[in-house]
Coordinates of C-alpha atoms in Angstrom, one line a residue:
Chain S
M1 CA 169.2 182.5 -9.4
K2 CA 171.6 183.7 -12.1
K3 CA 172.0 187.5 -10.4
K4 CA 175.6 188.5 -9.6
I5 CA 176.1 190.1 -6.0
A6 CA 176.9 193.6 -8.2
S7 CA 173.4 193.5 -9.6
I8 CA 171.6 193.1 -6.4
G9 CA 173.9 195.7 -4.2
E10 CA 174.4 195.2 -0.5
F11 CA 171.1 196.5 0.7
G12 CA 169.3 193.6 -1.4
L13 CA 171.5 190.7 -0.2
I14 CA 171.0 191.4 3.5
D15 CA 166.8 191.8 2.4
I16 CA 167.2 188.2 0.8
L17 CA 169.1 186.2 3.8
R18 CA 166.4 188.3 6.2
S19 CA 163.7 186.8 4.3
K20 CA 165.0 183.5 4.4
T21 CA 166.2 183.5 8.5
S22 CA 163.7 182.7 11.0
C23 CA 164.4 183.2 14.6
S24 CA 163.4 181.8 18.5
S25 CA 161.4 184.0 20.8
D26 CA 164.3 185.4 22.7
V27 CA 165.4 187.5 19.4
I28 CA 163.8 190.5 19.5
K29 CA 165.2 192.4 16.3
G30 CA 167.4 189.9 13.8
I31 CA 169.3 190.9 10.3
G32 CA 168.5 194.5 9.3
D33 CA 169.0 196.8 12.5
D34 CA 172.0 198.2 13.6
T35 CA 172.9 195.2 15.5
A36 CA 170.9 192.4 16.6
V37 CA 168.7 192.6 20.3
V38 CA 168.6 189.3 22.2
K39 CA 166.4 189.4 25.5
M40 CA 169.2 188.5 28.3
S41 CA 166.6 189.3 31.5
S42 CA 163.3 191.0 31.6
K43 CA 165.3 194.4 31.9
K44 CA 168.1 193.6 30.1
R45 CA 169.2 193.1 26.3
L46 CA 172.2 191.9 24.6
L47 CA 173.2 194.0 21.3
L48 CA 175.3 192.0 19.2
T49 CA 177.0 193.4 15.9
T50 CA 180.0 192.3 13.4
D51 CA 181.8 194.2 10.8
M52 CA 184.2 193.1 8.1
L53 CA 187.0 195.5 6.8
V54 CA 188.7 194.4 4.1
E55 CA 192.3 195.9 2.5
G56 CA 191.8 197.4 -0.7
V57 CA 187.8 198.5 0.3
H58 CA 188.0 200.1 3.5
F59 CA 191.8 200.1 3.9
T60 CA 194.8 200.4 1.7
K61 CA 198.6 199.0 2.4
D62 CA 199.4 203.0 3.0
S63 CA 196.5 203.5 5.5
S64 CA 198.2 203.9 9.0
P65 CA 197.8 200.8 11.0
K66 CA 196.6 202.2 14.2
A67 CA 194.1 204.3 12.4
I68 CA 192.7 200.8 11.0
G69 CA 192.7 199.5 13.9
Y70 CA 191.1 201.9 15.7
K71 CA 188.2 202.3 12.9
A72 CA 187.6 198.5 13.2
V73 CA 186.7 198.7 16.6
C74 CA 185.0 202.2 16.3
C75 CA 182.4 200.9 13.4
S76 CA 181.2 198.5 15.8
V77 CA 180.8 200.3 18.6
S78 CA 179.2 203.6 16.2
D79 CA 176.8 200.6 15.8
I80 CA 175.8 199.8 19.3
A81 CA 175.6 203.6 19.9
A82 CA 172.7 203.3 17.1
M83 CA 170.5 201.2 19.5
G84 CA 171.1 203.4 22.8
G85 CA 173.2 200.8 24.1
I86 CA 177.1 200.7 26.1
P87 CA 179.6 198.8 24.0
K88 CA 180.8 195.5 26.1
H89 CA 183.0 192.7 24.6
A90 CA 184.9 192.5 21.3
V91 CA 186.3 189.3 19.5
I92 CA 188.3 190.1 16.5
S93 CA 189.4 187.9 13.6
F94 CA 192.3 188.8 11.6
G95 CA 193.1 187.6 8.3
V96 CA 196.8 188.1 7.0
A97 CA 199.3 187.3 4.3
P98 CA 202.3 185.2 6.0
S99 CA 204.6 187.8 4.5
I100 CA 202.9 190.9 6.9
K101 CA 205.3 192.1 9.4
L102 CA 204.2 191.2 12.8
D103 CA 205.0 195.5 13.4
F104 CA 202.2 196.2 11.2
I105 CA 199.8 194.0 12.9
L106 CA 200.9 194.9 16.3
K107 CA 200.1 198.7 15.1
I108 CA 196.7 197.4 13.9
H109 CA 196.1 196.0 17.4
Q110 CA 197.5 198.8 19.3
G111 CA 194.7 201.2 17.4
M112 CA 192.1 198.8 18.5
K113 CA 193.5 199.0 22.3
T114 CA 192.9 202.9 22.2
A115 CA 189.5 202.5 20.4
A116 CA 188.3 199.7 23.1
K117 CA 189.8 201.9 26.0
R118 CA 187.9 205.0 25.0
F119 CA 184.8 203.6 25.1
G120 CA 185.3 200.6 27.6
V121 CA 185.4 197.9 25.3
N122 CA 187.3 194.6 26.5
I123 CA 188.9 192.5 23.6
V124 CA 188.2 189.3 24.9
G125 CA 189.1 187.0 22.0
G126 CA 189.6 186.1 18.4
D127 CA 191.1 184.2 15.6
T128 CA 193.9 184.6 13.4
V129 CA 194.0 183.1 10.2
R130 CA 196.0 183.4 6.9
S131 CA 194.6 185.2 4.0
E132 CA 196.0 186.4 0.6
N133 CA 194.0 189.9 1.4
N134 CA 194.5 191.7 4.7
V135 CA 190.7 191.4 6.2
I136 CA 189.8 192.4 10.3
N137 CA 186.5 191.3 11.5
V138 CA 185.3 192.7 14.4
A139 CA 182.2 191.3 16.4
L140 CA 181.1 193.3 19.7
T141 CA 178.4 192.8 22.0
G142 CA 176.7 195.9 23.8
E143 CA 174.0 196.1 26.3
V144 CA 170.8 198.1 26.9
N145 CA 167.8 198.3 29.0
A146 CA 164.9 197.2 27.8
D147 CA 163.1 200.4 28.1
K148 CA 166.0 202.5 26.4
A149 CA 166.5 200.5 23.3
V150 CA 166.1 202.3 20.3
Y151 CA 165.2 200.9 16.8
R152 CA 164.8 202.4 13.3
D153 CA 160.9 201.7 13.2
G154 CA 159.3 204.3 15.4
A155 CA 159.6 207.6 13.4
K156 CA 156.2 209.1 13.6
V157 CA 154.4 211.3 11.3
G158 CA 155.4 215.0 12.9
D159 CA 158.7 213.8 14.3
K160 CA 161.7 215.9 14.4
V161 CA 164.9 214.7 12.7
F162 CA 168.5 215.3 14.0
V163 CA 172.0 214.6 13.7
T164 CA 174.7 214.6 16.3
G165 CA 177.7 216.3 13.7
R166 CA 178.9 217.6 10.8
L167 CA 178.6 215.6 7.5
G168 CA 180.2 214.8 3.9
N169 CA 183.5 214.4 3.0
S170 CA 184.5 211.9 5.6
L171 CA 186.7 210.2 3.1
N172 CA 188.9 212.8 1.9
S173 CA 189.1 214.6 4.9
G174 CA 190.4 211.8 7.0
W175 CA 187.6 211.8 9.2
H176 CA 186.7 208.0 8.6
L177 CA 189.5 207.1 10.5
R178 CA 189.6 209.3 13.4
F179 CA 185.6 209.6 14.1
M180 CA 184.2 209.4 17.6
P181 CA 181.4 207.1 18.1
R182 CA 178.5 209.1 19.6
V183 CA 178.3 206.6 22.6
A184 CA 178.1 209.4 25.0
E185 CA 175.4 211.8 22.9
S186 CA 173.7 208.5 22.5
Q187 CA 173.6 207.3 26.5
Y188 CA 172.6 210.9 27.0
L189 CA 169.2 211.0 24.8
V190 CA 168.1 207.7 25.7
N191 CA 168.5 208.2 29.5
K192 CA 167.3 211.9 29.0
Y193 CA 164.8 212.0 26.5
K194 CA 162.1 209.8 24.4
I195 CA 164.0 208.9 21.2
S196 CA 161.6 207.4 18.4
S197 CA 164.0 205.8 15.9
M198 CA 168.0 205.9 15.2
I199 CA 170.4 204.9 13.0
D200 CA 174.5 205.4 12.8
I201 CA 175.2 207.3 9.5
S202 CA 177.2 204.7 7.7
D203 CA 176.2 204.5 4.4
G204 CA 174.9 208.6 3.9
L205 CA 172.4 210.7 5.4
V206 CA 169.8 209.9 2.5
P207 CA 170.8 205.8 2.6
D208 CA 170.4 205.8 6.0
L209 CA 167.6 208.0 6.5
D210 CA 165.8 205.5 3.8
H211 CA 166.3 202.7 6.4
I212 CA 164.1 204.6 9.0
L213 CA 161.6 205.8 6.5
K214 CA 161.4 202.1 5.4
G215 CA 161.5 200.6 8.7
S216 CA 158.6 203.3 10.4
K217 CA 156.6 203.6 7.0
V218 CA 157.0 207.3 6.9
G219 CA 158.3 210.1 4.6
A220 CA 160.6 213.2 5.2
I221 CA 161.2 216.4 4.5
L222 CA 165.1 217.7 5.0
Y223 CA 166.2 221.6 5.2
E224 CA 169.2 221.8 3.3
K225 CA 170.0 225.3 5.5
N226 CA 170.0 223.2 8.5
V227 CA 172.3 220.3 7.5
P228 CA 175.7 220.7 9.2
L229 CA 178.6 220.6 6.6
R230 CA 181.9 219.2 7.2
K231 CA 185.1 221.4 5.6
D232 CA 184.9 221.1 2.0
A233 CA 181.4 219.4 1.7
N234 CA 178.3 220.6 0.2
I235 CA 174.7 218.9 0.2
E236 CA 175.0 216.3 -2.1
K237 CA 178.2 215.2 -0.1
A238 CA 176.1 215.6 3.1
Y239 CA 173.4 213.4 2.1
Y240 CA 175.5 210.4 0.4
D241 CA 178.8 210.3 1.1
G242 CA 178.5 208.1 4.3
E243 CA 181.2 206.9 6.9
D244 CA 180.2 210.1 9.1
F245 CA 179.6 207.9 11.9
E246 CA 177.2 210.3 13.3
L247 CA 173.5 209.5 14.7
L248 CA 170.7 210.0 12.7
F249 CA 167.7 210.5 15.1
T250 CA 163.9 211.2 15.6
V251 CA 161.9 212.8 18.4
S252 CA 158.5 214.0 19.3
P253 CA 158.1 217.7 18.9
K254 CA 157.5 218.0 22.3
E255 CA 160.9 216.3 22.9
A256 CA 162.8 218.2 20.1
K257 CA 161.8 221.6 22.1
K258 CA 163.4 220.2 25.1
I259 CA 166.6 219.2 22.8
L260 CA 167.1 222.3 21.3
S261 CA 166.9 224.4 24.6
Q262 CA 170.0 222.0 26.4
K263 CA 173.3 222.9 26.5
K264 CA 175.2 219.9 27.0
Y265 CA 175.9 218.4 23.0
I266 CA 174.7 220.3 19.9
F267 CA 172.4 218.4 18.3
Y268 CA 171.4 219.7 14.5
H269 CA 167.8 219.7 13.7
I270 CA 167.8 219.0 9.8
G271 CA 164.0 218.4 8.8
E272 CA 160.6 216.3 9.5
I273 CA 158.9 213.1 9.1
V274 CA 155.9 213.3 7.1
R275 CA 153.2 210.9 5.6
E276 CA 155.2 208.0 3.6
S277 CA 153.2 209.0 0.4
I278 CA 155.2 212.0 0.2
G279 CA 158.4 210.0 0.0
L280 CA 161.9 212.0 1.0
L281 CA 161.6 215.9 0.1
S282 CA 164.7 218.3 0.1
V283 CA 164.1 222.2 0.5
D284 CA 167.0 224.5 -0.8
V285 CA 168.1 227.4 0.6
E286 CA 165.8 229.4 -1.5
G287 CA 163.0 227.2 -0.4
E288 CA 162.4 225.2 -3.5
E289 CA 161.2 221.4 -2.9
R290 CA 162.8 218.7 -4.7
E291 CA 162.3 215.0 -4.5
I292 CA 165.2 213.1 -3.5
K293 CA 165.8 209.4 -4.8
M294 CA 167.4 206.8 -2.7
K295 CA 170.6 207.6 -4.9
K296 CA 173.9 205.1 -3.8
G297 CA 175.9 205.9 -0.6
F298 CA 178.6 204.4 0.1
V299 CA 177.6 200.9 -1.0
H300 CA 179.9 197.8 -1.2
F301 CA 179.5 196.1 -4.5
Chain M
M1 CA 210.2 193.7 15.7
K2 CA 210.8 193.1 12.4
K3 CA 209.4 189.8 12.2
K4 CA 207.2 188.4 9.9
I5 CA 204.0 186.5 10.6
A6 CA 205.0 183.3 9.1
S7 CA 208.3 183.1 11.4
I8 CA 205.7 183.6 14.6
G9 CA 202.3 181.3 13.7
E10 CA 199.1 181.5 14.8
F11 CA 199.7 180.5 18.8
G12 CA 202.8 182.8 18.7
L13 CA 200.8 185.8 17.2
I14 CA 197.9 184.9 19.9
D15 CA 200.4 185.2 23.1
I16 CA 201.8 188.0 21.7
L17 CA 198.1 190.0 21.6
R18 CA 196.9 188.1 24.7
S19 CA 199.9 189.8 26.7
K20 CA 199.4 193.2 25.7
T21 CA 195.5 193.1 26.1
S22 CA 193.8 193.6 30.0
C23 CA 190.4 193.5 30.7
S24 CA 188.0 194.4 33.3
S25 CA 186.7 192.0 35.9
D26 CA 183.7 190.7 34.5
V27 CA 185.8 188.7 31.7
I28 CA 186.6 185.7 33.3
K29 CA 188.5 184.3 30.4
G30 CA 189.8 186.6 27.8
I31 CA 192.0 185.6 24.7
G32 CA 193.4 182.0 24.6
D33 CA 190.6 179.4 25.5
D34 CA 188.0 178.0 23.2
T35 CA 185.9 181.2 23.7
A36 CA 185.7 183.8 25.9
V37 CA 183.9 183.2 28.8
V38 CA 182.4 186.7 30.3
K39 CA 180.0 187.1 33.5
M40 CA 176.2 187.8 33.0
S41 CA 174.7 187.0 36.0
S42 CA 176.2 185.5 39.2
K43 CA 174.8 181.9 37.4
K44 CA 175.3 182.3 34.3
R45 CA 178.2 183.0 31.7
L46 CA 178.2 184.1 28.5
L47 CA 180.7 182.8 25.8
L48 CA 181.8 184.5 23.1
T49 CA 184.0 183.0 19.8
T50 CA 184.9 184.1 16.2
D51 CA 186.1 182.3 13.5
M52 CA 187.2 183.1 9.8
L53 CA 186.8 180.9 6.7
V54 CA 189.2 182.3 4.4
E55 CA 188.9 180.8 0.5
G56 CA 191.9 179.1 -0.7
V57 CA 192.8 178.1 2.8
H58 CA 189.9 176.9 4.4
F59 CA 187.8 175.9 1.4
T60 CA 188.2 176.2 -2.1
K61 CA 186.0 177.8 -5.6
D62 CA 185.5 174.0 -5.9
S63 CA 184.2 173.7 -2.4
S64 CA 180.2 172.4 -2.1
P65 CA 179.1 176.2 -1.0
K66 CA 176.2 174.2 1.3
A67 CA 179.5 172.2 3.1
I68 CA 181.4 175.6 3.3
G69 CA 178.2 177.3 5.4
Y70 CA 177.8 174.0 7.6
K71 CA 181.3 174.4 8.1
A72 CA 181.9 177.9 9.3
V73 CA 178.8 177.8 11.5
C74 CA 179.9 174.4 13.0
C75 CA 183.8 175.6 14.0
S76 CA 182.5 178.2 16.4
V77 CA 179.9 175.8 17.6
S78 CA 182.5 173.3 18.6
D79 CA 184.2 176.0 20.4
I80 CA 181.1 176.6 22.9
A81 CA 180.8 172.6 23.1
A82 CA 184.3 172.8 24.1
M83 CA 183.5 175.3 27.1
G84 CA 180.6 173.1 28.4
G85 CA 178.3 175.8 26.8
I86 CA 175.1 175.6 24.7
P87 CA 175.2 177.7 21.1
K88 CA 172.7 180.4 21.2
H89 CA 173.1 183.7 18.6
A90 CA 175.6 184.0 15.5
V91 CA 176.7 187.2 13.6
I92 CA 178.0 186.4 9.9
S93 CA 180.1 188.5 7.9
F94 CA 180.5 187.8 4.3
G95 CA 183.4 189.2 2.0
V96 CA 182.3 188.4 -1.3
A97 CA 183.7 189.5 -4.9
P98 CA 181.1 191.0 -6.8
S99 CA 181.4 188.8 -9.5
I100 CA 180.1 186.1 -7.4
K101 CA 176.7 184.3 -8.2
L102 CA 173.7 184.8 -5.9
D103 CA 173.0 181.4 -5.9
F104 CA 176.8 180.6 -4.0
I105 CA 176.1 182.9 -1.4
L106 CA 172.2 181.4 -0.7
K107 CA 174.1 177.9 -1.0
I108 CA 176.4 178.9 1.9
H109 CA 173.6 180.7 3.7
Q110 CA 171.4 177.3 3.5
G111 CA 174.4 175.2 4.9
M112 CA 174.7 177.8 7.6
K113 CA 171.1 177.6 8.1
T114 CA 171.0 173.6 8.4
A115 CA 174.0 173.8 10.9
A116 CA 172.1 176.3 13.2
K117 CA 168.8 174.4 13.1
R118 CA 170.7 171.3 14.2
F119 CA 172.4 172.9 16.8
G120 CA 169.9 175.6 18.2
V121 CA 171.6 178.6 16.8
N122 CA 169.7 182.0 15.7
I123 CA 171.4 183.9 13.0
V124 CA 170.4 187.1 14.0
G125 CA 172.6 189.4 12.4
G126 CA 175.9 190.3 9.6
D127 CA 177.6 192.2 7.5
T128 CA 178.3 191.9 3.8
V129 CA 180.9 193.5 2.1
R130 CA 182.8 193.4 -1.0
S131 CA 186.0 191.2 -1.0
E132 CA 188.7 189.9 -3.8
N133 CA 188.9 186.8 -2.1
N134 CA 185.9 185.2 -0.5
V135 CA 185.9 185.5 3.4
I136 CA 183.1 184.3 6.1
N137 CA 183.5 185.3 9.7
V138 CA 181.2 183.9 12.2
A139 CA 180.8 185.2 15.9
L140 CA 178.9 183.1 18.0
T141 CA 177.5 183.6 21.6
G142 CA 176.7 180.6 23.9
E143 CA 175.5 179.9 27.4
V144 CA 177.1 178.0 30.3
N145 CA 176.2 177.8 33.9
A146 CA 178.9 179.3 36.0
D147 CA 179.6 176.1 38.0
K148 CA 179.3 173.9 34.4
A149 CA 182.0 176.1 32.6
V150 CA 185.2 174.0 31.8
Y151 CA 188.6 175.5 30.7
R152 CA 192.1 174.2 29.3
D153 CA 193.8 174.7 32.5
G154 CA 192.2 172.2 34.9
A155 CA 194.1 168.9 34.2
K156 CA 195.4 167.3 37.3
V157 CA 198.3 164.6 38.2
G158 CA 196.6 161.3 37.8
D159 CA 193.4 162.3 35.4
K160 CA 192.6 160.2 32.7
V161 CA 192.6 161.7 29.2
F162 CA 189.2 161.1 26.5
V163 CA 188.1 161.8 23.3
T164 CA 185.1 161.7 22.0
G165 CA 185.7 159.9 18.4
R166 CA 187.9 159.2 15.7
L167 CA 191.0 161.1 14.6
G168 CA 193.0 161.5 11.5
N169 CA 192.6 161.8 7.9
S170 CA 189.8 164.7 8.1
L171 CA 190.7 166.8 5.3
N172 CA 191.3 164.0 2.7
S173 CA 188.0 162.3 4.3
G174 CA 185.6 165.3 3.7
W175 CA 185.1 164.9 7.7
H176 CA 186.2 168.4 7.9
L177 CA 182.9 169.7 6.0
R178 CA 180.7 167.4 7.4
F179 CA 181.6 166.9 11.1
M180 CA 179.6 167.1 14.3
P181 CA 180.2 169.4 16.6
R182 CA 180.0 167.4 20.2
V183 CA 177.5 169.7 21.8
A184 CA 175.4 166.9 23.2
E185 CA 178.3 164.9 24.2
S186 CA 179.4 167.9 26.0
Q187 CA 176.3 168.9 27.9
Y188 CA 175.8 165.1 28.9
L189 CA 179.6 165.4 30.3
V190 CA 179.7 168.5 32.0
N191 CA 175.8 167.6 33.6
K192 CA 176.7 164.2 34.8
Y193 CA 180.3 164.3 35.5
K194 CA 182.8 166.8 37.0
I195 CA 185.2 167.4 33.9
S196 CA 188.6 169.3 34.9
S197 CA 189.6 170.4 31.3
M198 CA 188.3 170.3 28.0
I199 CA 189.3 171.5 24.2
D200 CA 188.3 170.8 21.2
I201 CA 190.8 169.2 18.6
S202 CA 190.9 171.9 15.7
D203 CA 194.5 172.0 15.1
G204 CA 195.3 168.2 15.9
L205 CA 195.3 165.7 19.3
V206 CA 198.9 166.7 19.6
P207 CA 199.0 170.5 19.7
D208 CA 195.2 170.8 21.3
L209 CA 196.6 168.3 24.0
D210 CA 199.2 170.6 24.6
H211 CA 197.2 173.7 25.0
I212 CA 195.7 171.6 28.1
L213 CA 199.1 170.6 29.2
K214 CA 200.6 174.2 28.8
G215 CA 197.6 175.3 30.4
S216 CA 197.3 173.3 33.4
K217 CA 201.2 172.8 34.1
V218 CA 201.1 169.1 33.5
G219 CA 202.2 166.2 31.1
A220 CA 200.5 163.1 29.4
I221 CA 201.3 160.0 28.4
L222 CA 199.0 158.8 25.4
Y223 CA 198.5 155.1 24.3
E224 CA 198.6 154.5 20.7
K225 CA 196.5 151.2 20.9
N226 CA 193.7 153.6 22.4
V227 CA 193.7 156.2 20.3
P228 CA 190.6 155.7 17.7
L229 CA 191.4 155.5 13.8
R230 CA 189.5 157.2 11.2
K231 CA 189.7 155.2 7.8
D232 CA 192.9 155.6 6.4
A233 CA 194.2 157.0 9.0
N234 CA 197.2 156.0 11.5
I235 CA 198.7 157.5 14.6
E236 CA 200.6 160.2 13.1
K237 CA 197.4 161.5 11.4
A238 CA 195.6 161.5 14.4
Y239 CA 198.1 162.9 16.4
Y240 CA 198.8 166.2 13.9
D241 CA 196.1 166.3 11.2
G242 CA 193.2 168.7 12.7
E243 CA 189.8 169.7 11.9
D244 CA 188.5 166.2 13.7
F245 CA 186.5 168.7 15.8
E246 CA 186.1 165.7 18.5
L247 CA 186.5 167.2 22.5
L248 CA 189.5 165.9 24.0
F249 CA 189.0 166.1 28.0
T250 CA 190.2 164.8 31.3
V251 CA 188.9 163.5 34.4
S252 CA 189.6 162.5 37.5
P253 CA 190.2 158.3 37.9
K254 CA 186.9 158.1 39.5
E255 CA 184.7 160.2 37.1
A256 CA 186.6 158.1 34.1
K257 CA 185.4 154.9 36.2
K258 CA 181.9 156.2 35.8
I259 CA 182.1 157.3 32.2
L260 CA 183.7 153.9 31.0
S261 CA 180.8 152.2 32.7
Q262 CA 178.2 154.6 30.9
K263 CA 176.5 153.4 27.8
K264 CA 175.1 156.6 26.5
Y265 CA 178.0 157.7 24.2
I266 CA 181.5 156.0 23.4
F267 CA 184.2 158.2 24.9
Y268 CA 187.8 156.8 24.2
H269 CA 189.6 156.4 27.0
I270 CA 193.4 157.3 25.3
G271 CA 195.8 158.3 28.1
E272 CA 196.9 159.8 31.4
I273 CA 197.9 163.2 32.7
V274 CA 201.3 163.1 34.4
R275 CA 204.0 165.4 36.1
E276 CA 204.8 168.5 33.8
S277 CA 208.7 167.4 34.0
I278 CA 207.7 164.0 32.0
G279 CA 206.6 166.3 28.9
L280 CA 204.5 164.3 26.5
L281 CA 204.7 160.6 25.8
S282 CA 203.7 158.3 23.3
V283 CA 203.3 154.0 24.0
D284 CA 203.3 152.1 21.2
V285 CA 201.6 149.1 20.4
E286 CA 204.8 147.2 21.6
G287 CA 204.7 149.0 24.9
E288 CA 207.6 151.4 23.4
E289 CA 207.7 154.9 24.9
R290 CA 208.8 157.6 23.0
E291 CA 208.9 161.4 23.5
I292 CA 206.6 163.4 21.5
K293 CA 207.6 166.7 20.0
M294 CA 205.0 169.3 19.8
K295 CA 205.1 169.1 15.9
K296 CA 202.7 171.4 13.6
G297 CA 199.3 170.2 13.0
F298 CA 197.2 172.3 10.9
V299 CA 198.6 175.8 11.3
H300 CA 197.6 178.7 9.6
F301 CA 200.8 180.4 8.8

């Protein structure tokens, strides 16, 4: 118990907190998925997520305040999309230094409103406190029909693995400040097809796929030639960079066929789900297989 | 627009953000009450609140971590109680320094669980990020029947003003770390009586009463001899100290009579609601009246 947080990492800390938390029967998913899922009625589920952005970690004093606000709301919106849900109501906490310019806060708020308007979110409340470092917390609710909610633990051997867009180099390209949470794509997918598992890529393709693999007790093979790369990205960046905020999802071969033949959105078929004992393999453009270690993506400690 | 936050204050910032935020029709109360109130069904309302606690402002490195965790959850629980609601589900963000001991976080979490268990809250999710300063954010949902929800804007001339417990000296006495959110008292009040307005005292009796007076467009007279004082408090401390987390509420004279004749809880009758033009008056033990200025309570900037 003398361990420091740095030696445990974010996922370790979440695992420890989860193991020490018990919930009542109306909680369908607690700590550990993209959002919590709570029973609202027999047909409706309430989704609940929270994201903290810290100056010096997620943004700097030189970041555009509008972009900070936009990103703060969109991170949470992306979590709701990853569950198959529709974002609804946000409460926002500002920890700000007394010396900060009102104009800076108002521009952050403007960025938040841009995101809120785009994705149908109502900003309904908040808290403002003094803090040496600027900190923003967005807590967001969402709604999903009980039969449309998608979790991390439903991937089956034989399922196909898809992503909604290009990966890698999100930080250097500035994508991490102007990304589009895939709410429309998510709604299209859950309303038209049976999605077996889904997550948004915030930590990196490999770390986030690993959440699905662990949750579903399966392995996967990724085809490098199929992984869509952002400008100036390579396969390593696509695998580990993080903050792409694309959706990563799995479907049965039958559903995959239908998805590949539709024209409304481009979804990239990047791999297959295999037995857990196989682990995670990557096939390069020459057809060579290599084992992928769960390396660090964008981790917070 | 070159103003700094320090010159505006927390309430000023909230007012500015509120004026710049619009909401859809299912939002019954947005920014500015103890919690947001959102329509869940024709009979049910979802309450939503968020509170940020910052090291160096709301607690120090020397504070008991269990007490920090307890307080973090209870601040939000108190907000839900102030609406007449029952607390339900919490999502918690931790911003922690990499050098922090796991043990410290686990003890904060233990304090959170103590509070959660006591008030029937499920901790259903969270976020953990790196931060120089330790920061905790608790976002909490609650539920209330549509006809039981109590706001800040319903006080009427002639109403009586009550509080649920002793006031003042909360910080020095340590009460601010071990207070009891008045959920039971709130449930008793809203289920048995017609409460015209309610708020929890976090900023101080006078600043929080002022929220009711401004919201309801009324004035008030307080009787100093009736204000219950915590040990080592005086009337000035009771008026301005903050972090008492007692409920401040108003009821009609008829309801007040019933409340004063019940035996289940002690509620203190401390004043009357009067016309707005009278402002806020305080009557001392000699019967001398003085005008009370909206002085600063526990403000954050």
